[in-house]
PDB file of C-alpha atoms and ligand atoms in Angstrom:
ATOM      1  CA  MET A   1       0.000   0.000   0.000  1.00  0.00           C
ATOM      2  CA  ASN A   2       1.440   3.354  -0.978  1.00  0.00           C
ATOM      3  CA  PHE A   3       0.277   6.710   0.385  1.00  0.00           C
ATOM      4  CA  LEU A   4       3.100   8.798  -1.093  1.00  0.00           C
ATOM      5  CA  GLY A   5       1.596  11.996  -2.498  1.00  0.00           C
ATOM      6  CA  ARG A   6      -1.972  10.908  -1.718  1.00  0.00           C
ATOM      7  CA  ASP A   7      -4.768  13.424  -1.063  1.00  0.00           C
ATOM      8  CA  ILE A   8      -6.892  12.758   2.036  1.00  0.00           C
ATOM      9  CA  ILE A   9     -10.197  14.480   1.294  1.00  0.00           C
ATOM     10  CA  SER A  10     -13.009  12.154   2.354  1.00  0.00           C
ATOM     11  CA  MET A  11     -13.396   8.866   4.217  1.00  0.00           C
ATOM     12  CA  ASN A  12     -15.233   7.701   1.110  1.00  0.00           C
ATOM     13  CA  ASP A  13     -11.897   7.750  -0.719  1.00  0.00           C
ATOM     14  CA  LEU A  14     -10.323   5.241   1.674  1.00  0.00           C
ATOM     15  CA  THR A  15     -10.990   1.501   1.772  1.00  0.00           C
ATOM     16  CA  ARG A  16     -11.285  -0.398   5.013  1.00  0.00           C
ATOM     17  CA  GLU A  17      -7.902  -1.975   4.278  1.00  0.00           C
ATOM     18  CA  GLU A  18      -6.309   1.437   3.768  1.00  0.00           C
ATOM     19  CA  ILE A  19      -7.784   2.758   7.021  1.00  0.00           C
ATOM     20  CA  ASN A  20      -6.521  -0.300   8.900  1.00  0.00           C
ATOM     21  CA  TYR A  21      -3.114   0.123   7.282  1.00  0.00           C
ATOM     22  CA  ILE A  22      -2.786   3.774   8.389  1.00  0.00           C
ATOM     23  CA  LEU A  23      -3.807   2.901  11.954  1.00  0.00           C
ATOM     24  CA  SER A  24      -1.458  -0.082  12.032  1.00  0.00           C
ATOM     25  CA  ARG A  25       1.549   2.117  11.220  1.00  0.00           C
ATOM     26  CA  VAL A  26       1.116   4.379  14.273  1.00  0.00           C
ATOM     27  CA  PRO A  27       3.405   2.349  16.605  1.00  0.00           C
ATOM     28  CA  GLU A  28       6.171   2.269  13.990  1.00  0.00           C
ATOM     29  CA  VAL A  29       6.244   6.060  13.691  1.00  0.00           C
ATOM     30  CA  GLN A  30       6.069   6.534  17.467  1.00  0.00           C
ATOM     31  CA  ASN A  31       8.987   4.158  18.033  1.00  0.00           C
ATOM     32  CA  HIS A  32      10.978   5.048  14.945  1.00  0.00           C
ATOM     33  CA  PRO A  33      14.659   5.561  15.859  1.00  0.00           C
ATOM     34  CA  ASN A  34      14.848   8.506  13.456  1.00  0.00           C
ATOM     35  CA  LYS A  35      11.412   9.926  14.185  1.00  0.00           C
ATOM     36  CA  ALA A  36      12.742  13.460  14.717  1.00  0.00           C
ATOM     37  CA  SER A  37      14.178  13.575  11.188  1.00  0.00           C
ATOM     38  CA  LEU A  38      11.642  11.515   9.223  1.00  0.00           C
ATOM     39  CA  CYS A  39      10.354  14.614   7.420  1.00  0.00           C
ATOM     40  CA  ASN A  40      13.511  16.720   7.358  1.00  0.00           C
ATOM     41  CA  ASP A  41      13.289  19.461   4.711  1.00  0.00           C
ATOM     42  CA  LYS A  42       9.553  18.917   4.252  1.00  0.00           C
ATOM     43  CA  VAL A  43       7.235  21.892   4.694  1.00  0.00           C
ATOM     44  CA  SER A  44       3.482  21.905   5.272  1.00  0.00           C
ATOM     45  CA  ALA A  45       1.255  24.783   4.125  1.00  0.00           C
ATOM     46  CA  MET A  46      -1.473  25.344   6.700  1.00  0.00           C
ATOM     47  CA  LEU A  47      -4.412  27.071   4.961  1.00  0.00           C
ATOM     48  CA  PHE A  48      -6.960  27.678   7.707  1.00  0.00           C
ATOM     49  CA  PHE A  49     -10.024  29.653   6.667  1.00  0.00           C
ATOM     50  CA  GLU A  50     -11.846  28.629   9.874  1.00  0.00           C
ATOM     51  CA  PRO A  51     -10.766  28.625  13.532  1.00  0.00           C
ATOM     52  CA  SER A  52      -9.185  25.521  15.028  1.00  0.00           C
ATOM     53  CA  THR A  53      -7.372  24.501  18.184  1.00  0.00           C
ATOM     54  CA  ARG A  54      -6.731  20.750  17.984  1.00  0.00           C
ATOM     55  CA  THR A  55      -6.405  20.131  14.251  1.00  0.00           C
ATOM     56  CA  ARG A  56      -4.141  23.100  13.684  1.00  0.00           C
ATOM     57  CA  THR A  57      -1.943  22.547  16.732  1.00  0.00           C
ATOM     58  CA  SER A  58      -1.603  18.790  16.354  1.00  0.00           C
ATOM     59  CA  PHE A  59      -0.670  19.094  12.668  1.00  0.00           C
ATOM     60  CA  GLU A  60       1.892  21.764  13.578  1.00  0.00           C
ATOM     61  CA  VAL A  61       3.390  19.681  16.373  1.00  0.00           C
ATOM     62  CA  ALA A  62       3.268  16.546  14.227  1.00  0.00           C
ATOM     63  CA  MET A  63       5.241  18.254  11.478  1.00  0.00           C
ATOM     64  CA  ARG A  64       7.803  19.620  13.955  1.00  0.00           C
ATOM     65  CA  ASN A  65       8.115  16.245  15.715  1.00  0.00           C
ATOM     66  CA  LEU A  66       9.057  14.685  12.378  1.00  0.00           C
ATOM     67  CA  GLY A  67      11.654  17.363  11.658  1.00  0.00           C
ATOM     68  CA  GLY A  68       9.523  19.311   9.183  1.00  0.00           C
ATOM     69  CA  LYS A  69       8.470  22.950   9.042  1.00  0.00           C
ATOM     70  CA  ILE A  70       5.197  24.802   8.602  1.00  0.00           C
ATOM     71  CA  GLY A  71       3.978  27.894   6.776  1.00  0.00           C
ATOM     72  CA  GLY A  72       0.668  29.301   5.573  1.00  0.00           C
ATOM     73  CA  PHE A  73      -2.012  31.196   7.498  1.00  0.00           C
ATOM     74  CA  TYR A  74      -4.641  30.784  10.199  1.00  0.00           C
ATOM     75  CA  ASP A  75      -6.611  33.934   9.505  1.00  0.00           C
ATOM     76  CA  ALA A  76      -7.851  34.368   5.949  1.00  0.00           C
ATOM     77  CA  ASN A  77      -8.703  37.993   6.775  1.00  0.00           C
ATOM     78  CA  ILE A  78      -5.035  38.912   6.516  1.00  0.00           C
ATOM     79  CA  THR A  79      -4.661  37.231   3.133  1.00  0.00           C
ATOM     80  CA  SER A  80      -5.692  38.379  -0.334  1.00  0.00           C
ATOM     81  CA  THR A  81      -8.908  36.419   0.121  1.00  0.00           C
ATOM     82  CA  VAL A  82     -10.296  39.756   1.374  1.00  0.00           C
ATOM     83  CA  LYS A  83      -9.428  41.176  -2.067  1.00  0.00           C
ATOM     84  CA  GLU A  84     -11.635  38.443  -3.536  1.00  0.00           C
ATOM     85  CA  GLU A  85      -8.819  36.124  -4.591  1.00  0.00           C
ATOM     86  CA  SER A  86     -10.367  32.730  -5.274  1.00  0.00           C
ATOM     87  CA  LEU A  87      -9.670  29.563  -3.323  1.00  0.00           C
ATOM     88  CA  TRP A  88      -8.245  28.032  -6.487  1.00  0.00           C
ATOM     89  CA  ASP A  89      -5.689  30.834  -6.918  1.00  0.00           C
ATOM     90  CA  THR A  90      -4.800  30.861  -3.217  1.00  0.00           C
ATOM     91  CA  VAL A  91      -4.059  27.148  -3.363  1.00  0.00           C
ATOM     92  CA  LYS A  92      -2.147  27.533  -6.656  1.00  0.00           C
ATOM     93  CA  MET A  93       0.141  30.087  -5.014  1.00  0.00           C
ATOM     94  CA  HIS A  94       1.002  27.792  -2.125  1.00  0.00           C
ATOM     95  CA  ASP A  95       1.449  24.906  -4.549  1.00  0.00           C
ATOM     96  CA  GLY A  96       4.166  26.916  -6.258  1.00  0.00           C
ATOM     97  CA  TYR A  97       6.146  28.058  -3.199  1.00  0.00           C
ATOM     98  CA  GLY A  98       7.964  24.822  -2.476  1.00  0.00           C
ATOM     99  CA  PHE A  99       5.590  23.334   0.089  1.00  0.00           C
ATOM    100  CA  ASP A 100       5.294  19.537   0.194  1.00  0.00           C
ATOM    101  CA  VAL A 101       1.748  19.178   1.506  1.00  0.00           C
ATOM    102  CA  ILE A 102      -1.283  21.405   2.063  1.00  0.00           C
ATOM    103  CA  VAL A 103      -3.501  21.072   5.135  1.00  0.00           C
ATOM    104  CA  ILE A 104      -6.710  23.010   4.519  1.00  0.00           C
ATOM    105  CA  ARG A 105      -9.742  23.910   6.639  1.00  0.00           C
ATOM    106  CA  HIS A 106     -12.539  25.830   4.965  1.00  0.00           C
ATOM    107  CA  PRO A 107     -16.186  26.658   5.770  1.00  0.00           C
ATOM    108  CA  LEU A 108     -17.484  25.425   2.395  1.00  0.00           C
ATOM    109  CA  LYS A 109     -18.374  21.832   1.580  1.00  0.00           C
ATOM    110  CA  GLY A 110     -16.170  20.634  -1.255  1.00  0.00           C
ATOM    111  CA  ALA A 111     -13.422  23.220  -0.724  1.00  0.00           C
ATOM    112  CA  ALA A 112     -10.788  20.590   0.050  1.00  0.00           C
ATOM    113  CA  ARG A 113     -11.647  18.730  -3.143  1.00  0.00           C
ATOM    114  CA  VAL A 114     -11.237  21.971  -5.119  1.00  0.00           C
ATOM    115  CA  ALA A 115      -7.875  22.518  -3.412  1.00  0.00           C
ATOM    116  CA  ALA A 116      -6.764  19.006  -4.349  1.00  0.00           C
ATOM    117  CA  GLU A 117      -7.662  19.692  -7.982  1.00  0.00           C
ATOM    118  CA  ALA A 118      -5.756  22.981  -7.946  1.00  0.00           C
ATOM    119  CA  ALA A 119      -2.608  21.598  -6.306  1.00  0.00           C
ATOM    120  CA  ASP A 120      -0.001  19.184  -7.584  1.00  0.00           C
ATOM    121  CA  ILE A 121       1.194  18.496  -4.046  1.00  0.00           C
ATOM    122  CA  PRO A 122      -0.985  16.361  -1.722  1.00  0.00           C
ATOM    123  CA  VAL A 123      -3.875  18.001   0.120  1.00  0.00           C
ATOM    124  CA  ILE A 124      -5.242  16.949   3.510  1.00  0.00           C
ATOM    125  CA  ASN A 125      -8.785  17.999   4.374  1.00  0.00           C
ATOM    126  CA  ALA A 126      -8.782  19.434   7.910  1.00  0.00           C
ATOM    127  CA  GLY A 127     -12.559  19.993   7.720  1.00  0.00           C
ATOM    128  CA  ASP A 128     -14.694  21.370   4.884  1.00  0.00           C
ATOM    129  CA  GLY A 129     -17.839  22.973   6.242  1.00  0.00           C
ATOM    130  CA  PRO A 130     -20.417  20.417   7.377  1.00  0.00           C
ATOM    131  CA  ASN A 131     -19.061  17.816   4.983  1.00  0.00           C
ATOM    132  CA  GLN A 132     -16.050  15.769   6.111  1.00  0.00           C
ATOM    133  CA  HIS A 133     -13.202  15.749   8.635  1.00  0.00           C
ATOM    134  CA  PRO A 134     -11.233  12.643   7.676  1.00  0.00           C
ATOM    135  CA  THR A 135      -8.220  13.065   9.972  1.00  0.00           C
ATOM    136  CA  GLN A 136     -10.605  13.469  12.928  1.00  0.00           C
ATOM    137  CA  THR A 137     -12.216  10.212  11.868  1.00  0.00           C
ATOM    138  CA  LEU A 138      -8.889   8.425  11.648  1.00  0.00           C
ATOM    139  CA  LEU A 139      -8.094   9.479  15.213  1.00  0.00           C
ATOM    140  CA  ASP A 140     -11.625   8.519  16.286  1.00  0.00           C
ATOM    141  CA  LEU A 141     -11.207   5.061  14.768  1.00  0.00           C
ATOM    142  CA  TYR A 142      -7.785   4.740  16.386  1.00  0.00           C
ATOM    143  CA  SER A 143      -9.365   5.695  19.737  1.00  0.00           C
ATOM    144  CA  ILE A 144     -12.226   3.230  19.334  1.00  0.00           C
ATOM    145  CA  ARG A 145      -9.835   0.433  18.430  1.00  0.00           C
ATOM    146  CA  GLU A 146      -7.512   1.313  21.332  1.00  0.00           C
ATOM    147  CA  THR A 147     -10.343   1.225  23.866  1.00  0.00           C
ATOM    148  CA  GLN A 148     -12.580  -1.513  22.460  1.00  0.00           C
ATOM    149  CA  GLY A 149     -10.000  -3.699  20.727  1.00  0.00           C
ATOM    150  CA  ARG A 150     -11.915  -3.764  17.449  1.00  0.00           C
ATOM    151  CA  LEU A 151     -13.912  -1.771  14.914  1.00  0.00           C
ATOM    152  CA  ASP A 152     -16.240  -4.520  13.700  1.00  0.00           C
ATOM    153  CA  GLY A 153     -19.354  -4.964  15.803  1.00  0.00           C
ATOM    154  CA  ILE A 154     -19.052  -1.625  17.618  1.00  0.00           C
ATOM    155  CA  SER A 155     -22.167  -0.102  19.121  1.00  0.00           C
ATOM    156  CA  ILE A 156     -21.977   3.680  19.041  1.00  0.00           C
ATOM    157  CA  ALA A 157     -24.398   6.513  19.775  1.00  0.00           C
ATOM    158  CA  MET A 158     -23.689   9.826  18.054  1.00  0.00           C
ATOM    159  CA  VAL A 159     -25.345  12.742  19.811  1.00  0.00           C
ATOM    160  CA  GLY A 160     -26.009  16.372  18.911  1.00  0.00           C
ATOM    161  CA  ASP A 161     -26.067  18.361  15.696  1.00  0.00           C
ATOM    162  CA  LEU A 162     -25.928  15.496  13.236  1.00  0.00           C
ATOM    163  CA  VAL A 163     -26.957  17.579  10.239  1.00  0.00           C
ATOM    164  CA  ASN A 164     -24.064  20.048  10.485  1.00  0.00           C
ATOM    165  CA  GLY A 165     -21.423  17.987  12.291  1.00  0.00           C
ATOM    166  CA  ARG A 166     -18.738  16.923   9.822  1.00  0.00           C
ATOM    167  CA  THR A 167     -17.113  14.582  12.331  1.00  0.00           C
ATOM    168  CA  VAL A 168     -20.228  12.417  12.609  1.00  0.00           C
ATOM    169  CA  HIS A 169     -20.616  12.316   8.835  1.00  0.00           C
ATOM    170  CA  SER A 170     -17.028  11.142   8.347  1.00  0.00           C
ATOM    171  CA  LEU A 171     -17.202   8.686  11.232  1.00  0.00           C
ATOM    172  CA  THR A 172     -20.471   7.131  10.086  1.00  0.00           C
ATOM    173  CA  GLU A 173     -19.198   6.689   6.546  1.00  0.00           C
ATOM    174  CA  ALA A 174     -16.041   5.043   7.891  1.00  0.00           C
ATOM    175  CA  LEU A 175     -17.889   2.671  10.243  1.00  0.00           C
ATOM    176  CA  LEU A 176     -20.113   1.562   7.366  1.00  0.00           C
ATOM    177  CA  LYS A 177     -17.009  -0.135   5.930  1.00  0.00           C
ATOM    178  CA  TYR A 178     -16.876  -2.445   8.974  1.00  0.00           C
ATOM    179  CA  GLU A 179     -19.101  -5.412   9.831  1.00  0.00           C
ATOM    180  CA  ASN A 180     -22.133  -5.525  12.125  1.00  0.00           C
ATOM    181  CA  CYS A 181     -21.824  -2.076  13.687  1.00  0.00           C
ATOM    182  CA  ARG A 182     -24.811  -0.605  15.517  1.00  0.00           C
ATOM    183  CA  LEU A 183     -25.297   3.123  14.992  1.00  0.00           C
ATOM    184  CA  ILE A 184     -27.681   5.187  17.121  1.00  0.00           C
ATOM    185  CA  PHE A 185     -28.201   8.746  15.877  1.00  0.00           C
ATOM    186  CA  ILE A 186     -29.502  10.967  18.673  1.00  0.00           C
ATOM    187  CA  SER A 187     -30.588  14.472  17.726  1.00  0.00           C
ATOM    188  CA  PRO A 188     -33.577  16.770  17.597  1.00  0.00           C
ATOM    189  CA  ARG A 189     -35.535  16.158  14.403  1.00  0.00           C
ATOM    190  CA  ASP A 190     -34.349  19.473  12.921  1.00  0.00           C
ATOM    191  CA  LEU A 191     -30.714  18.421  13.332  1.00  0.00           C
ATOM    192  CA  ALA A 192     -31.022  14.808  12.157  1.00  0.00           C
ATOM    193  CA  MET A 193     -28.395  12.943  10.149  1.00  0.00           C
ATOM    194  CA  PRO A 194     -28.667  13.864   6.433  1.00  0.00           C
ATOM    195  CA  ARG A 195     -30.864  11.557   4.389  1.00  0.00           C
ATOM    196  CA  SER A 196     -27.977  10.738   2.019  1.00  0.00           C
ATOM    197  CA  ILE A 197     -26.041   9.187   4.918  1.00  0.00           C
ATOM    198  CA  ILE A 198     -29.104   7.381   6.285  1.00  0.00           C
ATOM    199  CA  ASP A 199     -29.533   5.869   2.816  1.00  0.00           C
ATOM    200  CA  LYS A 200     -25.932   4.621   2.937  1.00  0.00           C
ATOM    201  CA  CYS A 201     -26.646   3.073   6.353  1.00  0.00           C
ATOM    202  CA  ALA A 202     -29.622   1.256   4.836  1.00  0.00           C
ATOM    203  CA  ARG A 203     -27.420  -0.143   2.070  1.00  0.00           C
ATOM    204  CA  ALA A 204     -24.769  -1.215   4.597  1.00  0.00           C
ATOM    205  CA  SER A 205     -27.419  -2.999   6.627  1.00  0.00           C
ATOM    206  CA  ILE A 206     -27.831  -5.363   3.694  1.00  0.00           C
ATOM    207  CA  ASP A 207     -24.158  -5.576   2.718  1.00  0.00           C
ATOM    208  CA  ARG A 208     -22.454  -5.619   6.129  1.00  0.00           C
ATOM    209  CA  GLY A 209     -25.021  -6.285   8.826  1.00  0.00           C
ATOM    210  CA  VAL A 210     -25.090  -2.688  10.062  1.00  0.00           C
ATOM    211  CA  THR A 211     -28.085  -1.739  12.196  1.00  0.00           C
ATOM    212  CA  PHE A 212     -29.104   1.841  12.866  1.00  0.00           C
ATOM    213  CA  VAL A 213     -31.812   3.850  14.548  1.00  0.00           C
ATOM    214  CA  GLU A 214     -32.658   7.546  14.864  1.00  0.00           C
ATOM    215  CA  ALA A 215     -33.598   8.630  18.375  1.00  0.00           C
ATOM    216  CA  GLY A 216     -34.148  11.701  20.529  1.00  0.00           C
ATOM    217  CA  ARG A 217     -32.963  10.925  24.083  1.00  0.00           C
ATOM    218  CA  ILE A 218     -29.502   9.967  25.324  1.00  0.00           C
ATOM    219  CA  GLU A 219     -30.821   8.303  28.496  1.00  0.00           C
ATOM    220  CA  ASP A 220     -32.551   5.518  26.553  1.00  0.00           C
ATOM    221  CA  HIS A 221     -29.294   4.300  24.985  1.00  0.00           C
ATOM    222  CA  ILE A 222     -26.391   4.858  27.397  1.00  0.00           C
ATOM    223  CA  GLY A 223     -26.535   1.300  28.721  1.00  0.00           C
ATOM    224  CA  GLN A 224     -26.325  -0.282  25.265  1.00  0.00           C
ATOM    225  CA  VAL A 225     -23.300   1.349  23.676  1.00  0.00           C
ATOM    226  CA  ASP A 226     -19.538   0.847  23.572  1.00  0.00           C
ATOM    227  CA  VAL A 227     -18.970   4.471  22.569  1.00  0.00           C
ATOM    228  CA  LEU A 228     -21.022   7.559  23.338  1.00  0.00           C
ATOM    229  CA  TYR A 229     -19.889  10.129  20.780  1.00  0.00           C
ATOM    230  CA  MET A 230     -21.029  13.569  21.928  1.00  0.00           C
ATOM    231  CA  THR A 231     -20.898  16.626  19.659  1.00  0.00           C
ATOM    232  CA  ARG A 232     -21.715  20.284  20.116  1.00  0.00           C
ATOM    233  CA  ILE A 233     -24.467  22.190  18.365  1.00  0.00           C
ATOM    234  CA  GLN A 234     -22.729  23.913  15.437  1.00  0.00           C
ATOM    235  CA  MET A 235     -23.975  27.434  16.180  1.00  0.00           C
ATOM    236  CA  GLU A 236     -21.872  28.923  13.394  1.00  0.00           C
ATOM    237  CA  ARG A 237     -23.644  26.771  10.780  1.00  0.00           C
ATOM    238  CA  LEU A 238     -27.236  27.272  11.933  1.00  0.00           C
ATOM    239  CA  GLN A 239     -28.735  29.990   9.762  1.00  0.00           C
ATOM    240  CA  GLU A 240     -31.783  30.637  11.931  1.00  0.00           C
ATOM    241  CA  ARG A 241     -30.778  32.307  15.191  1.00  0.00           C
ATOM    242  CA  ALA A 242     -34.018  31.165  16.864  1.00  0.00           C
ATOM    243  CA  LEU A 243     -33.258  27.548  15.980  1.00  0.00           C
ATOM    244  CA  ALA A 244     -29.697  27.910  17.233  1.00  0.00           C
ATOM    245  CA  GLU A 245     -30.856  29.296  20.585  1.00  0.00           C
ATOM    246  CA  LYS A 246     -33.523  26.593  20.902  1.00  0.00           C
ATOM    247  CA  PHE A 247     -30.992  23.784  20.525  1.00  0.00           C
ATOM    248  CA  ARG A 248     -27.906  25.394  22.112  1.00  0.00           C
ATOM    249  CA  SER A 249     -28.165  23.371  25.334  1.00  0.00           C
ATOM    250  CA  ILE A 250     -30.512  20.584  24.323  1.00  0.00           C
ATOM    251  CA  TYR A 251     -28.160  17.779  25.385  1.00  0.00           C
ATOM    252  CA  ARG A 252     -26.170  17.728  28.587  1.00  0.00           C
ATOM    253  CA  LEU A 253     -24.445  14.571  29.768  1.00  0.00           C
ATOM    254  CA  GLU A 254     -23.838  14.445  33.521  1.00  0.00           C
ATOM    255  CA  ALA A 255     -22.016  11.845  35.638  1.00  0.00           C
ATOM    256  CA  SER A 256     -25.274  10.862  37.340  1.00  0.00           C
ATOM    257  CA  MET A 257     -26.614   9.617  33.983  1.00  0.00           C
ATOM    258  CA  LEU A 258     -23.882   6.987  33.608  1.00  0.00           C
ATOM    259  CA  SER A 259     -24.955   4.413  36.197  1.00  0.00           C
ATOM    260  CA  ASP A 260     -26.126   1.911  33.545  1.00  0.00           C
ATOM    261  CA  ALA A 261     -23.095   2.316  31.273  1.00  0.00           C
ATOM    262  CA  LYS A 262     -21.086  -0.760  30.275  1.00  0.00           C
ATOM    263  CA  PRO A 263     -17.852  -0.902  32.340  1.00  0.00           C
ATOM    264  CA  ASN A 264     -15.680  -0.246  29.272  1.00  0.00           C
ATOM    265  CA  MET A 265     -17.966   2.299  27.627  1.00  0.00           C
ATOM    266  CA  LYS A 266     -16.043   5.374  26.502  1.00  0.00           C
ATOM    267  CA  ILE A 267     -17.337   8.885  25.982  1.00  0.00           C
ATOM    268  CA  MET A 268     -15.728  10.558  23.004  1.00  0.00           C
ATOM    269  CA  HIS A 269     -16.114  14.052  21.603  1.00  0.00           C
ATOM    270  CA  PRO A 270     -14.209  15.726  18.753  1.00  0.00           C
ATOM    271  CA  LEU A 271     -14.115  18.884  20.921  1.00  0.00           C
ATOM    272  CA  PRO A 272     -14.524  21.730  21.552  1.00  0.00           C
ATOM    273  CA  ARG A 273     -17.262  20.955  24.053  1.00  0.00           C
ATOM    274  CA  VAL A 274     -19.601  23.702  25.114  1.00  0.00           C
ATOM    275  CA  THR A 275     -22.351  22.579  27.513  1.00  0.00           C
ATOM    276  CA  GLU A 276     -23.032  19.035  26.283  1.00  0.00           C
ATOM    277  CA  ILE A 277     -20.667  17.284  28.723  1.00  0.00           C
ATOM    278  CA  ALA A 278     -20.701  18.447  32.345  1.00  0.00           C
ATOM    279  CA  GLN A 279     -17.307  18.760  33.980  1.00  0.00           C
ATOM    280  CA  ASP A 280     -18.169  16.063  36.550  1.00  0.00           C
ATOM    281  CA  VAL A 281     -18.027  13.525  33.700  1.00  0.00           C
ATOM    282  CA  ASP A 282     -14.293  14.254  33.289  1.00  0.00           C
ATOM    283  CA  GLU A 283     -13.533  12.400  36.529  1.00  0.00           C
ATOM    284  CA  THR A 284     -15.384   9.215  35.535  1.00  0.00           C
ATOM    285  CA  GLN A 285     -13.825   6.075  34.044  1.00  0.00           C
ATOM    286  CA  TYR A 286     -15.856   6.721  30.905  1.00  0.00           C
ATOM    287  CA  ALA A 287     -14.335  10.054  29.871  1.00  0.00           C
ATOM    288  CA  TYR A 288     -11.928   9.586  26.961  1.00  0.00           C
ATOM    289  CA  TYR A 289     -12.215  12.852  24.993  1.00  0.00           C
ATOM    290  CA  PHE A 290      -8.951  14.440  26.105  1.00  0.00           C
ATOM    291  CA  GLN A 291      -6.997  11.244  25.411  1.00  0.00           C
ATOM    292  CA  GLN A 292      -8.848  11.003  22.082  1.00  0.00           C
ATOM    293  CA  ALA A 293      -7.592  14.466  21.124  1.00  0.00           C
ATOM    294  CA  LYS A 294      -4.045  13.468  22.161  1.00  0.00           C
ATOM    295  CA  ASN A 295      -4.313  10.424  19.898  1.00  0.00           C
ATOM    296  CA  GLY A 296      -4.775  12.889  17.049  1.00  0.00           C
ATOM    297  CA  LEU A 297      -1.115  13.804  17.248  1.00  0.00           C
ATOM    298  CA  LEU A 298      -0.031  10.167  16.790  1.00  0.00           C
ATOM    299  CA  VAL A 299      -2.369   9.596  13.874  1.00  0.00           C
ATOM    300  CA  ARG A 300      -1.465  12.861  12.123  1.00  0.00           C
ATOM    301  CA  GLU A 301       2.256  12.150  12.509  1.00  0.00           C
ATOM    302  CA  THR A 302       1.695   8.764  10.904  1.00  0.00           C
ATOM    303  CA  LEU A 303      -0.394  10.195   8.075  1.00  0.00           C
ATOM    304  CA  LEU A 304       2.207  12.867   7.296  1.00  0.00           C
ATOM    305  CA  ALA A 305       5.009  10.276   7.371  1.00  0.00           C
ATOM    306  CA  LEU A 306       3.089   8.112   4.890  1.00  0.00           C
ATOM    307  CA  ILE A 307       2.048  10.924   2.540  1.00  0.00           C
ATOM    308  CA  LEU A 308       5.499  12.521   2.528  1.00  0.00           C
ATOM    309  CA  GLY A 309       7.167   9.161   1.858  1.00  0.00           C
ATOM    310  CA  ALA A 310       9.096   8.954   5.147  1.00  0.00           C
ATOM    311  CA  ILE A 311       7.654   5.468   5.645  1.00  0.00           C
ATOM    312  CA  THR A 312       5.922   3.244   3.118  1.00  0.00           C
TER     313      THR A 312
HETATM  314  N1  LIG B   1     -11.905  18.401  16.547  1.00  0.00           N
HETATM  315  C1  LIG B   1     -11.532  19.526  15.924  1.00  0.00           C
HETATM  316  O1  LIG B   1     -11.521  19.617  14.691  1.00  0.00           O
HETATM  317  O2  LIG B   1     -11.154  20.545  16.767  1.00  0.00           O
HETATM  318  P1  LIG B   1     -10.660  21.952  16.286  1.00  0.00           P
HETATM  319  O3  LIG B   1     -11.807  22.633  15.600  1.00  0.00           O
HETATM  320  O4  LIG B   1     -10.220  22.660  17.525  1.00  0.00           O
HETATM  321  O5  LIG B   1      -9.518  21.734  15.321  1.00  0.00           O
END
């Protein structure tokens, strides 16, 4: 399997075997005797048109940990985007300045795909609007496998803004490649999982024994799942202010709600959290979200090492 120069735009572009391969290479990169120089002389262009804490910082640290460098921008308002330069031209410029890879976050669905078409160098999607967040999904899958020992047969509840949350879209599409998973989508009706993804779940139920259900309350499902995947309401993507305010605090997980949880159940969250996980949950055996975010560094180091040809 060869990832040299490969774009990572959508989980739909990766096979189950390719996902497993990426995850399986994590220990090698972590224990590599020359880890600190694996990506010597390589430079990543960070094109962030949307705010980020984890994705930005972990990609930066990953690149530095491998001996590489970073450039680019984290605030499009100080670039010529404000002079109406197109995304295509912005990407073209960075493609021509000697960078080796582009990591792009953008508020528009499909922007990362456009960037990949514009650039000759590989492009990694760090989140394109409500569409996809494939590197988050790779770290989510790594975290699920680390805690549950498998990806087949996982029972997972995804909670929150399922219409606008790119992490739940990517994660669902990835889990549909595995066998016999049970997916529980918990949201208000207005924020339900897009029909296109529900249709894919229906197809996977025939092909791979996936079962799925759409529900409204967390409490009814906590005792059944291996993973409780909480997400925030994506206030920045909700057009109607009244709708945003109505749903802002609709879900709130508290430690007292976890008495029926399976002993090894893990609570995950792509973060940032707002009000959907109370701080008293942090002290329980179920909280895994901060470790999950730390796992992102390991997975992103591995992905960069593969794409930049430091390992094969
Ligand atoms: N999970 C995630 O994408 O976090 P950031 O928005 O902070 O990068």
